[in-house]
Amino acid sequence: LLGHVVDHYRIERELGRGGMGVVYLARHEDEKLANSVAAVKTISPHALQDEKARSLFVREAEALGRVTVDGLVRILNVGQLDNGAPYILMEYLEGQDLRQRLHQAGRLSPELALSITRQVAITLAALHAKNVVHRDLKPDNIRLLTDPLIREGVRTKLLDLGIAKLLGEATATKTSVSGTPLYMAPESCAGEHVEVQADIYSLGCVLYEMLCGRPPYLVDGGDVMAKHVFQRPLPPHKHQRDLPRAVSEFVMELLAREPADRPMAKEVAERADVLGQGAARVAWRGRWLWRR
């Protein structure tokens, strides 16, 4: 597709590819708008005839079209290429994803980890308000952009709604298991009905990894999905002794086994904001109880 023009944007180079999708960088073909760039996401050639791939792609476009919020990648247009492949034209995001940052740094400071958590939770709250469940929240799908106007200097963008669940739509009799095992909620691992609180558990797994340099459970020969269902992870402060107890307990609340015991996305954002502003350094004696 190099050289092809999509909605006045000429594709210049490939940015990355996954199992079924490819993302390209495109620049506006008008010389006066040469600095205007966008990302073009489409289906890989080998997946063109895969109905599941096309269905997931359409699902992402619909989910992105439902919500307009700063923390979500902005969609510019959708359409179909000459070869019949559907495409999404979206804003191009510079920076690196959270996976790359963790690979470089090992783990993040509590302040930065809580700032990222707060921003992602705000985006999730907007998605959940429109009955969209992300279902694949992980470091790879959180883009980090430099922004000196934001606390800790990092702004987040949530990516990849390919397997998002649109609540209220017709569902099959058997719930499909979707997501990345290291970050999947127990109910998702067990093939049970998935609601918005599954994203909160996944966010808890991401926060755990940002603070400890590793997710709650490791792929060490055991069944990771079974661990989510039947085990409880070691509290983060057991891995990092200098981690404030209030932050560790906050993470464990996000990782509650029962969905009803996890705070809602809006509450998560509020808690992360309070802890990130220095409240984490207070010697908390009692456990915070934030329940619906």
PDB file of C-alpha atoms in Angstrom:
ATOM      1  CA  LEU A   1       0.000   0.000   0.000  1.00  0.00           C
ATOM      2  CA  LEU A   2       3.015   2.309   0.019  1.00  0.00           C
ATOM      3  CA  GLY A   3       2.210   5.293  -2.203  1.00  0.00           C
ATOM      4  CA  HIS A   4      -1.543   4.731  -2.094  1.00  0.00           C
ATOM      5  CA  VAL A   5      -3.734   7.736  -1.252  1.00  0.00           C
ATOM      6  CA  VAL A   6      -6.389   7.353   1.453  1.00  0.00           C
ATOM      7  CA  ASP A   7      -8.676  10.362   1.988  1.00  0.00           C
ATOM      8  CA  HIS A   8      -6.016  12.740   0.603  1.00  0.00           C
ATOM      9  CA  TYR A   9      -3.319  11.120   2.772  1.00  0.00           C
ATOM     10  CA  ARG A  10      -0.503   9.337   0.918  1.00  0.00           C
ATOM     11  CA  ILE A  11       0.870   6.260   2.707  1.00  0.00           C
ATOM     12  CA  GLU A  12       4.620   6.650   3.309  1.00  0.00           C
ATOM     13  CA  ARG A  13       5.755   3.769   5.495  1.00  0.00           C
ATOM     14  CA  GLU A  14       4.653   0.963   7.756  1.00  0.00           C
ATOM     15  CA  LEU A  15       4.521   1.700  11.483  1.00  0.00           C
ATOM     16  CA  GLY A  16       3.753  -1.769  12.776  1.00  0.00           C
ATOM     17  CA  ARG A  17       1.693  -4.905  12.339  1.00  0.00           C
ATOM     18  CA  GLY A  18      -0.018  -7.532  14.433  1.00  0.00           C
ATOM     19  CA  GLY A  19      -1.652 -10.858  13.732  1.00  0.00           C
ATOM     20  CA  MET A  20      -4.389  -9.449  11.504  1.00  0.00           C
ATOM     21  CA  GLY A  21      -3.756  -5.706  11.173  1.00  0.00           C
ATOM     22  CA  VAL A  22      -1.215  -3.270   9.740  1.00  0.00           C
ATOM     23  CA  VAL A  23      -0.729   0.404  10.624  1.00  0.00           C
ATOM     24  CA  TYR A  24       0.858   2.891   8.197  1.00  0.00           C
ATOM     25  CA  LEU A  25       2.025   6.480   8.425  1.00  0.00           C
ATOM     26  CA  ALA A  26       0.409   8.751   5.848  1.00  0.00           C
ATOM     27  CA  ARG A  27       1.026  12.395   4.951  1.00  0.00           C
ATOM     28  CA  HIS A  28      -1.466  14.834   3.409  1.00  0.00           C
ATOM     29  CA  GLU A  29      -0.855  15.037  -0.336  1.00  0.00           C
ATOM     30  CA  ASP A  30      -1.467  18.796  -0.453  1.00  0.00           C
ATOM     31  CA  GLU A  31       1.936  20.497  -0.181  1.00  0.00           C
ATOM     32  CA  LYS A  32       0.385  23.254   1.929  1.00  0.00           C
ATOM     33  CA  LEU A  33      -0.624  20.593   4.475  1.00  0.00           C
ATOM     34  CA  ALA A  34       2.535  18.509   4.198  1.00  0.00           C
ATOM     35  CA  ASN A  35       3.027  18.626   7.977  1.00  0.00           C
ATOM     36  CA  SER A  36      -0.354  16.999   8.507  1.00  0.00           C
ATOM     37  CA  VAL A  37       0.161  13.281   9.169  1.00  0.00           C
ATOM     38  CA  ALA A  38      -2.218  10.487  10.128  1.00  0.00           C
ATOM     39  CA  ALA A  39      -2.196   6.753  10.785  1.00  0.00           C
ATOM     40  CA  VAL A  40      -3.995   4.315   8.508  1.00  0.00           C
ATOM     41  CA  LYS A  41      -5.000   1.013  10.066  1.00  0.00           C
ATOM     42  CA  THR A  42      -6.180  -1.824   7.829  1.00  0.00           C
ATOM     43  CA  ILE A  43      -6.375  -5.609   7.671  1.00  0.00           C
ATOM     44  CA  SER A  44      -3.337  -7.632   6.644  1.00  0.00           C
ATOM     45  CA  PRO A  45      -3.570  -9.040   3.095  1.00  0.00           C
ATOM     46  CA  HIS A  46      -3.579 -12.641   4.369  1.00  0.00           C
ATOM     47  CA  ALA A  47      -6.594 -11.868   6.590  1.00  0.00           C
ATOM     48  CA  LEU A  48      -8.755 -10.216   3.942  1.00  0.00           C
ATOM     49  CA  GLN A  49     -10.993 -13.271   3.616  1.00  0.00           C
ATOM     50  CA  ASP A  50     -11.138 -13.887   7.363  1.00  0.00           C
ATOM     51  CA  GLU A  51     -14.636 -12.933   8.456  1.00  0.00           C
ATOM     52  CA  LYS A  52     -13.600 -12.807  12.132  1.00  0.00           C
ATOM     53  CA  ALA A  53     -10.812 -10.351  11.321  1.00  0.00           C
ATOM     54  CA  ARG A  54     -13.194  -8.114   9.388  1.00  0.00           C
ATOM     55  CA  SER A  55     -15.750  -8.317  12.189  1.00  0.00           C
ATOM     56  CA  LEU A  56     -13.180  -7.285  14.819  1.00  0.00           C
ATOM     57  CA  PHE A  57     -12.028  -4.432  12.608  1.00  0.00           C
ATOM     58  CA  VAL A  58     -15.555  -3.113  12.178  1.00  0.00           C
ATOM     59  CA  ARG A  59     -16.046  -3.514  15.935  1.00  0.00           C
ATOM     60  CA  GLU A  60     -13.070  -1.265  16.626  1.00  0.00           C
ATOM     61  CA  ALA A  61     -14.316   1.407  14.231  1.00  0.00           C
ATOM     62  CA  GLU A  62     -17.759   1.368  15.849  1.00  0.00           C
ATOM     63  CA  ALA A  63     -16.329   1.523  19.381  1.00  0.00           C
ATOM     64  CA  LEU A  64     -14.035   4.426  18.478  1.00  0.00           C
ATOM     65  CA  GLY A  65     -16.949   6.216  16.838  1.00  0.00           C
ATOM     66  CA  ARG A  66     -19.064   6.005  19.984  1.00  0.00           C
ATOM     67  CA  VAL A  67     -16.716   7.948  22.246  1.00  0.00           C
ATOM     68  CA  THR A  68     -14.901  11.268  21.908  1.00  0.00           C
ATOM     69  CA  VAL A  69     -12.460  11.814  24.762  1.00  0.00           C
ATOM     70  CA  ASP A  70      -8.899  13.153  24.943  1.00  0.00           C
ATOM     71  CA  GLY A  71      -7.516   9.875  26.258  1.00  0.00           C
ATOM     72  CA  LEU A  72      -8.674   7.852  23.249  1.00  0.00           C
ATOM     73  CA  VAL A  73      -7.067   7.851  19.813  1.00  0.00           C
ATOM     74  CA  ARG A  74      -9.128  10.160  17.573  1.00  0.00           C
ATOM     75  CA  ILE A  75     -10.758   8.648  14.493  1.00  0.00           C
ATOM     76  CA  LEU A  76     -10.793  10.801  11.326  1.00  0.00           C
ATOM     77  CA  ASN A  77     -12.630   8.566   8.882  1.00  0.00           C
ATOM     78  CA  VAL A  78     -13.456   4.976   7.970  1.00  0.00           C
ATOM     79  CA  GLY A  79     -13.790   3.437   4.534  1.00  0.00           C
ATOM     80  CA  GLN A  80     -12.681   0.706   2.159  1.00  0.00           C
ATOM     81  CA  LEU A  81      -9.481   0.442   0.135  1.00  0.00           C
ATOM     82  CA  ASP A  82      -9.304  -0.528  -3.547  1.00  0.00           C
ATOM     83  CA  ASN A  83      -8.466  -4.130  -2.563  1.00  0.00           C
ATOM     84  CA  GLY A  84     -11.662  -4.355  -0.516  1.00  0.00           C
ATOM     85  CA  ALA A  85      -9.977  -4.076   2.863  1.00  0.00           C
ATOM     86  CA  PRO A  86     -11.650  -1.801   5.432  1.00  0.00           C
ATOM     87  CA  TYR A  87      -9.531   0.946   6.935  1.00  0.00           C
ATOM     88  CA  ILE A  88      -9.581   3.422   9.811  1.00  0.00           C
ATOM     89  CA  LEU A  89      -7.912   6.810   9.350  1.00  0.00           C
ATOM     90  CA  MET A  90      -6.879   8.082  12.784  1.00  0.00           C
ATOM     91  CA  GLU A  91      -4.602  10.605  14.420  1.00  0.00           C
ATOM     92  CA  TYR A  92      -0.911   9.731  14.409  1.00  0.00           C
ATOM     93  CA  LEU A  93       0.581   9.471  17.883  1.00  0.00           C
ATOM     94  CA  GLU A  94       4.275   9.944  18.520  1.00  0.00           C
ATOM     95  CA  GLY A  95       6.012   8.750  21.683  1.00  0.00           C
ATOM     96  CA  GLN A  96       6.213   5.186  22.981  1.00  0.00           C
ATOM     97  CA  ASP A  97       3.833   2.698  24.480  1.00  0.00           C
ATOM     98  CA  LEU A  98       3.906   1.732  28.153  1.00  0.00           C
ATOM     99  CA  ARG A  99       5.454  -1.645  27.312  1.00  0.00           C
ATOM    100  CA  GLN A 100       8.476   0.085  25.792  1.00  0.00           C
ATOM    101  CA  ARG A 101       8.799   2.421  28.794  1.00  0.00           C
ATOM    102  CA  LEU A 102       8.699  -0.507  31.225  1.00  0.00           C
ATOM    103  CA  HIS A 103      11.269  -2.371  29.134  1.00  0.00           C
ATOM    104  CA  GLN A 104      13.609   0.602  29.493  1.00  0.00           C
ATOM    105  CA  ALA A 105      12.925   1.566  33.104  1.00  0.00           C
ATOM    106  CA  GLY A 106      11.969  -1.742  34.696  1.00  0.00           C
ATOM    107  CA  ARG A 107       9.368  -0.068  36.875  1.00  0.00           C
ATOM    108  CA  LEU A 108       7.960   3.436  37.354  1.00  0.00           C
ATOM    109  CA  SER A 109       7.771   5.769  40.313  1.00  0.00           C
ATOM    110  CA  PRO A 110       4.486   5.582  42.250  1.00  0.00           C
ATOM    111  CA  GLU A 111       3.698   9.161  41.204  1.00  0.00           C
ATOM    112  CA  LEU A 112       4.062   8.449  37.476  1.00  0.00           C
ATOM    113  CA  ALA A 113       2.284   5.079  37.731  1.00  0.00           C
ATOM    114  CA  LEU A 114      -0.661   6.692  39.523  1.00  0.00           C
ATOM    115  CA  SER A 115      -0.791   9.560  37.011  1.00  0.00           C
ATOM    116  CA  ILE A 116      -1.010   7.074  34.139  1.00  0.00           C
ATOM    117  CA  THR A 117      -3.627   5.058  36.028  1.00  0.00           C
ATOM    118  CA  ARG A 118      -5.733   8.181  36.670  1.00  0.00           C
ATOM    119  CA  GLN A 119      -5.724   9.172  32.996  1.00  0.00           C
ATOM    120  CA  VAL A 120      -6.544   5.680  31.744  1.00  0.00           C
ATOM    121  CA  ALA A 121      -9.347   5.395  34.312  1.00  0.00           C
ATOM    122  CA  ILE A 122     -10.868   8.675  33.054  1.00  0.00           C
ATOM    123  CA  THR A 123     -10.824   7.272  29.506  1.00  0.00           C
ATOM    124  CA  LEU A 124     -12.353   3.990  30.685  1.00  0.00           C
ATOM    125  CA  ALA A 125     -15.106   5.915  32.479  1.00  0.00           C
ATOM    126  CA  ALA A 126     -16.001   7.592  29.163  1.00  0.00           C
ATOM    127  CA  LEU A 127     -16.016   4.234  27.358  1.00  0.00           C
ATOM    128  CA  HIS A 128     -18.095   2.575  30.063  1.00  0.00           C
ATOM    129  CA  ALA A 129     -20.603   5.442  29.991  1.00  0.00           C
ATOM    130  CA  LYS A 130     -21.175   4.557  26.309  1.00  0.00           C
ATOM    131  CA  ASN A 131     -21.480   0.832  27.143  1.00  0.00           C
ATOM    132  CA  VAL A 132     -18.098  -0.088  25.676  1.00  0.00           C
ATOM    133  CA  VAL A 133     -15.792  -2.554  27.471  1.00  0.00           C
ATOM    134  CA  HIS A 134     -12.196  -2.456  26.189  1.00  0.00           C
ATOM    135  CA  ARG A 135     -11.395  -6.099  27.173  1.00  0.00           C
ATOM    136  CA  ASP A 136      -7.708  -5.948  26.192  1.00  0.00           C
ATOM    137  CA  LEU A 137      -6.164  -3.331  28.450  1.00  0.00           C
ATOM    138  CA  LYS A 138      -2.401  -3.908  28.729  1.00  0.00           C
ATOM    139  CA  PRO A 139       0.851  -1.890  28.550  1.00  0.00           C
ATOM    140  CA  ASP A 140       1.059  -2.410  24.775  1.00  0.00           C
ATOM    141  CA  ASN A 141      -2.242  -0.557  24.303  1.00  0.00           C
ATOM    142  CA  ILE A 142      -1.377   2.526  26.370  1.00  0.00           C
ATOM    143  CA  ARG A 143       0.502   5.193  24.411  1.00  0.00           C
ATOM    144  CA  LEU A 144       2.619   7.699  26.337  1.00  0.00           C
ATOM    145  CA  LEU A 145       2.984  11.208  24.939  1.00  0.00           C
ATOM    146  CA  THR A 146       5.208  13.962  26.330  1.00  0.00           C
ATOM    147  CA  ASP A 147       3.147  16.829  27.737  1.00  0.00           C
ATOM    148  CA  PRO A 148       4.809  19.298  30.155  1.00  0.00           C
ATOM    149  CA  LEU A 149       1.408  20.704  31.128  1.00  0.00           C
ATOM    150  CA  ILE A 150       0.370  17.444  32.805  1.00  0.00           C
ATOM    151  CA  ARG A 151       1.582  16.228  36.170  1.00  0.00           C
ATOM    152  CA  GLU A 152       4.617  13.953  35.700  1.00  0.00           C
ATOM    153  CA  GLY A 153       4.850  15.231  32.091  1.00  0.00           C
ATOM    154  CA  VAL A 154       3.143  12.234  30.467  1.00  0.00           C
ATOM    155  CA  ARG A 155      -0.215  12.117  28.687  1.00  0.00           C
ATOM    156  CA  THR A 156      -1.870   8.807  27.811  1.00  0.00           C
ATOM    157  CA  LYS A 157      -3.836   7.585  24.816  1.00  0.00           C
ATOM    158  CA  LEU A 158      -5.711   4.285  24.889  1.00  0.00           C
ATOM    159  CA  LEU A 159      -5.362   2.161  21.745  1.00  0.00           C
ATOM    160  CA  ASP A 160      -6.747  -0.975  20.137  1.00  0.00           C
ATOM    161  CA  LEU A 161     -10.454  -1.546  20.637  1.00  0.00           C
ATOM    162  CA  GLY A 162     -10.442  -4.499  18.258  1.00  0.00           C
ATOM    163  CA  ILE A 163     -12.051  -6.925  20.703  1.00  0.00           C
ATOM    164  CA  ALA A 164     -14.078  -4.333  22.591  1.00  0.00           C
ATOM    165  CA  LYS A 165     -17.445  -5.538  23.822  1.00  0.00           C
ATOM    166  CA  LEU A 166     -20.402  -3.310  22.988  1.00  0.00           C
ATOM    167  CA  LEU A 167     -22.854  -3.885  25.828  1.00  0.00           C
ATOM    168  CA  GLY A 168     -26.447  -4.393  24.830  1.00  0.00           C
ATOM    169  CA  GLU A 169     -25.652  -6.072  21.512  1.00  0.00           C
ATOM    170  CA  ALA A 170     -26.818  -9.588  20.755  1.00  0.00           C
ATOM    171  CA  THR A 171     -24.414 -12.169  22.155  1.00  0.00           C
ATOM    172  CA  ALA A 172     -23.866 -15.828  21.498  1.00  0.00           C
ATOM    173  CA  THR A 173     -25.048 -18.422  24.016  1.00  0.00           C
ATOM    174  CA  LYS A 174     -21.460 -19.140  25.020  1.00  0.00           C
ATOM    175  CA  THR A 175     -19.220 -16.269  26.076  1.00  0.00           C
ATOM    176  CA  SER A 176     -15.982 -16.170  24.100  1.00  0.00           C
ATOM    177  CA  VAL A 177     -12.723 -15.794  26.011  1.00  0.00           C
ATOM    178  CA  SER A 178     -10.924 -12.713  24.684  1.00  0.00           C
ATOM    179  CA  GLY A 179      -7.950 -10.728  25.886  1.00  0.00           C
ATOM    180  CA  THR A 180      -4.327 -11.166  26.943  1.00  0.00           C
ATOM    181  CA  PRO A 181      -4.052 -13.806  29.731  1.00  0.00           C
ATOM    182  CA  LEU A 182      -1.586 -11.857  31.892  1.00  0.00           C
ATOM    183  CA  TYR A 183      -4.114  -9.016  32.253  1.00  0.00           C
ATOM    184  CA  MET A 184      -7.504 -10.748  32.037  1.00  0.00           C
ATOM    185  CA  ALA A 185     -10.128 -10.525  34.769  1.00  0.00           C
ATOM    186  CA  PRO A 186     -11.160 -13.778  36.522  1.00  0.00           C
ATOM    187  CA  GLU A 187     -14.653 -13.667  35.025  1.00  0.00           C
ATOM    188  CA  SER A 188     -13.159 -13.277  31.554  1.00  0.00           C
ATOM    189  CA  CYS A 189     -10.737 -16.156  32.127  1.00  0.00           C
ATOM    190  CA  ALA A 190     -13.635 -18.347  33.264  1.00  0.00           C
ATOM    191  CA  GLY A 191     -15.718 -17.508  30.192  1.00  0.00           C
ATOM    192  CA  GLU A 192     -18.372 -15.788  32.279  1.00  0.00           C
ATOM    193  CA  HIS A 193     -20.405 -12.701  31.400  1.00  0.00           C
ATOM    194  CA  VAL A 194     -18.088  -9.686  31.114  1.00  0.00           C
ATOM    195  CA  GLU A 195     -19.048  -6.195  32.236  1.00  0.00           C
ATOM    196  CA  VAL A 196     -17.172  -2.915  32.630  1.00  0.00           C
ATOM    197  CA  GLN A 197     -15.472  -4.058  35.870  1.00  0.00           C
ATOM    198  CA  ALA A 198     -13.301  -6.449  33.845  1.00  0.00           C
ATOM    199  CA  ASP A 199     -11.398  -3.389  32.593  1.00  0.00           C
ATOM    200  CA  ILE A 200     -10.786  -2.293  36.201  1.00  0.00           C
ATOM    201  CA  TYR A 201      -9.110  -5.608  37.004  1.00  0.00           C
ATOM    202  CA  SER A 202      -6.933  -5.304  33.895  1.00  0.00           C
ATOM    203  CA  LEU A 203      -5.982  -1.768  34.915  1.00  0.00           C
ATOM    204  CA  GLY A 204      -5.035  -3.169  38.329  1.00  0.00           C
ATOM    205  CA  CYS A 205      -2.717  -5.654  36.613  1.00  0.00           C
ATOM    206  CA  VAL A 206      -1.108  -2.832  34.631  1.00  0.00           C
ATOM    207  CA  LEU A 207      -0.659  -0.682  37.754  1.00  0.00           C
ATOM    208  CA  TYR A 208       0.844  -3.682  39.562  1.00  0.00           C
ATOM    209  CA  GLU A 209       3.394  -4.080  36.766  1.00  0.00           C
ATOM    210  CA  MET A 210       4.232  -0.376  36.696  1.00  0.00           C
ATOM    211  CA  LEU A 211       4.967  -0.453  40.440  1.00  0.00           C
ATOM    212  CA  CYS A 212       6.673  -3.861  40.701  1.00  0.00           C
ATOM    213  CA  GLY A 213       8.260  -4.357  37.293  1.00  0.00           C
ATOM    214  CA  ARG A 214       6.212  -7.533  36.772  1.00  0.00           C
ATOM    215  CA  PRO A 215       2.507  -8.407  36.429  1.00  0.00           C
ATOM    216  CA  PRO A 216       0.625 -10.098  39.307  1.00  0.00           C
ATOM    217  CA  TYR A 217       1.178 -13.548  37.815  1.00  0.00           C
ATOM    218  CA  LEU A 218       4.000 -14.853  35.643  1.00  0.00           C
ATOM    219  CA  VAL A 219       4.068 -17.409  32.841  1.00  0.00           C
ATOM    220  CA  ASP A 220       6.208 -19.845  34.841  1.00  0.00           C
ATOM    221  CA  GLY A 221       4.799 -23.180  33.753  1.00  0.00           C
ATOM    222  CA  GLY A 222       1.412 -22.779  35.399  1.00  0.00           C
ATOM    223  CA  ASP A 223      -1.904 -21.812  33.853  1.00  0.00           C
ATOM    224  CA  VAL A 224      -2.005 -18.003  34.131  1.00  0.00           C
ATOM    225  CA  MET A 225      -5.759 -17.863  33.529  1.00  0.00           C
ATOM    226  CA  ALA A 226      -6.362 -20.378  36.319  1.00  0.00           C
ATOM    227  CA  LYS A 227      -4.226 -18.248  38.652  1.00  0.00           C
ATOM    228  CA  HIS A 228      -6.470 -15.248  38.028  1.00  0.00           C
ATOM    229  CA  VAL A 229      -9.510 -17.370  38.903  1.00  0.00           C
ATOM    230  CA  PHE A 230      -8.259 -19.330  41.928  1.00  0.00           C
ATOM    231  CA  GLN A 231      -5.346 -17.394  43.451  1.00  0.00           C
ATOM    232  CA  ARG A 232      -4.687 -13.994  44.999  1.00  0.00           C
ATOM    233  CA  PRO A 233      -1.502 -12.139  44.025  1.00  0.00           C
ATOM    234  CA  LEU A 234       1.144 -11.082  46.513  1.00  0.00           C
ATOM    235  CA  PRO A 235       0.468  -7.448  47.561  1.00  0.00           C
ATOM    236  CA  PRO A 236       2.772  -5.020  45.704  1.00  0.00           C
ATOM    237  CA  HIS A 237       4.482  -3.804  48.880  1.00  0.00           C
ATOM    238  CA  LYS A 238       5.777  -7.345  49.398  1.00  0.00           C
ATOM    239  CA  HIS A 239       7.791  -6.941  46.176  1.00  0.00           C
ATOM    240  CA  GLN A 240       8.746  -3.297  46.756  1.00  0.00           C
ATOM    241  CA  ARG A 241       9.251  -2.613  50.463  1.00  0.00           C
ATOM    242  CA  ASP A 242       9.413   1.148  49.953  1.00  0.00           C
ATOM    243  CA  LEU A 243       5.977   1.276  48.329  1.00  0.00           C
ATOM    244  CA  PRO A 244       3.395   3.117  50.487  1.00  0.00           C
ATOM    245  CA  ARG A 245       0.904   0.703  52.026  1.00  0.00           C
ATOM    246  CA  ALA A 246      -2.058   2.809  50.855  1.00  0.00           C
ATOM    247  CA  VAL A 247      -0.952   2.401  47.225  1.00  0.00           C
ATOM    248  CA  SER A 248      -0.490  -1.350  47.665  1.00  0.00           C
ATOM    249  CA  GLU A 249      -4.000  -1.699  49.139  1.00  0.00           C
ATOM    250  CA  PHE A 250      -5.413   0.406  46.308  1.00  0.00           C
ATOM    251  CA  VAL A 251      -3.944  -2.008  43.758  1.00  0.00           C
ATOM    252  CA  MET A 252      -5.384  -5.007  45.616  1.00  0.00           C
ATOM    253  CA  GLU A 253      -8.862  -3.435  45.535  1.00  0.00           C
ATOM    254  CA  LEU A 254      -8.641  -3.170  41.750  1.00  0.00           C
ATOM    255  CA  LEU A 255      -7.669  -6.861  41.688  1.00  0.00           C
ATOM    256  CA  ALA A 256     -10.651  -8.015  43.753  1.00  0.00           C
ATOM    257  CA  ARG A 257     -11.914 -11.441  42.671  1.00  0.00           C
ATOM    258  CA  GLU A 258     -15.558 -10.334  42.536  1.00  0.00           C
ATOM    259  CA  PRO A 259     -16.409  -7.576  40.023  1.00  0.00           C
ATOM    260  CA  ALA A 260     -18.779  -5.894  42.514  1.00  0.00           C
ATOM    261  CA  ASP A 261     -15.874  -5.450  44.961  1.00  0.00           C
ATOM    262  CA  ARG A 262     -13.866  -3.347  42.512  1.00  0.00           C
ATOM    263  CA  PRO A 263     -14.332   0.423  42.389  1.00  0.00           C
ATOM    264  CA  MET A 264     -15.845   2.011  39.305  1.00  0.00           C
ATOM    265  CA  ALA A 265     -13.565   3.762  36.796  1.00  0.00           C
ATOM    266  CA  LYS A 266     -14.487   7.238  38.067  1.00  0.00           C
ATOM    267  CA  GLU A 267     -13.608   6.224  41.638  1.00  0.00           C
ATOM    268  CA  VAL A 268     -10.313   4.755  40.448  1.00  0.00           C
ATOM    269  CA  ALA A 269      -9.405   8.082  38.849  1.00  0.00           C
ATOM    270  CA  GLU A 270     -10.264   9.953  42.051  1.00  0.00           C
ATOM    271  CA  ARG A 271      -8.267   7.589  44.254  1.00  0.00           C
ATOM    272  CA  ALA A 272      -5.246   7.638  41.957  1.00  0.00           C
ATOM    273  CA  ASP A 273      -5.368  11.440  41.895  1.00  0.00           C
ATOM    274  CA  VAL A 274      -5.371  11.703  45.702  1.00  0.00           C
ATOM    275  CA  LEU A 275      -2.591   9.160  46.155  1.00  0.00           C
ATOM    276  CA  GLY A 276      -0.508  10.668  43.368  1.00  0.00           C
ATOM    277  CA  GLN A 277      -0.570  14.139  44.905  1.00  0.00           C
ATOM    278  CA  GLY A 278       1.388  13.021  47.946  1.00  0.00           C
ATOM    279  CA  ALA A 279      -1.230  11.343  50.086  1.00  0.00           C
ATOM    280  CA  ALA A 280       0.658   8.105  49.458  1.00  0.00           C
ATOM    281  CA  ARG A 281       3.383   9.263  51.810  1.00  0.00           C
ATOM    282  CA  VAL A 282       0.967   9.558  54.717  1.00  0.00           C
ATOM    283  CA  ALA A 283       1.222   6.732  57.249  1.00  0.00           C
ATOM    284  CA  TRP A 284      -2.263   5.280  56.784  1.00  0.00           C
ATOM    285  CA  ARG A 285      -3.384   3.114  59.692  1.00  0.00           C
ATOM    286  CA  GLY A 286      -6.714   1.848  58.407  1.00  0.00           C
ATOM    287  CA  ARG A 287      -7.843   0.374  55.118  1.00  0.00           C
ATOM    288  CA  TRP A 288      -9.742   2.696  52.779  1.00  0.00           C
ATOM    289  CA  LEU A 289     -13.136   1.323  51.951  1.00  0.00           C
ATOM    290  CA  TRP A 290     -14.396   2.560  48.607  1.00  0.00           C
ATOM    291  CA  ARG A 291     -17.377   0.502  47.604  1.00  0.00           C
ATOM    292  CA  ARG A 292     -20.436   1.154  45.543  1.00  0.00           C
TER     293      ARG A 292
END
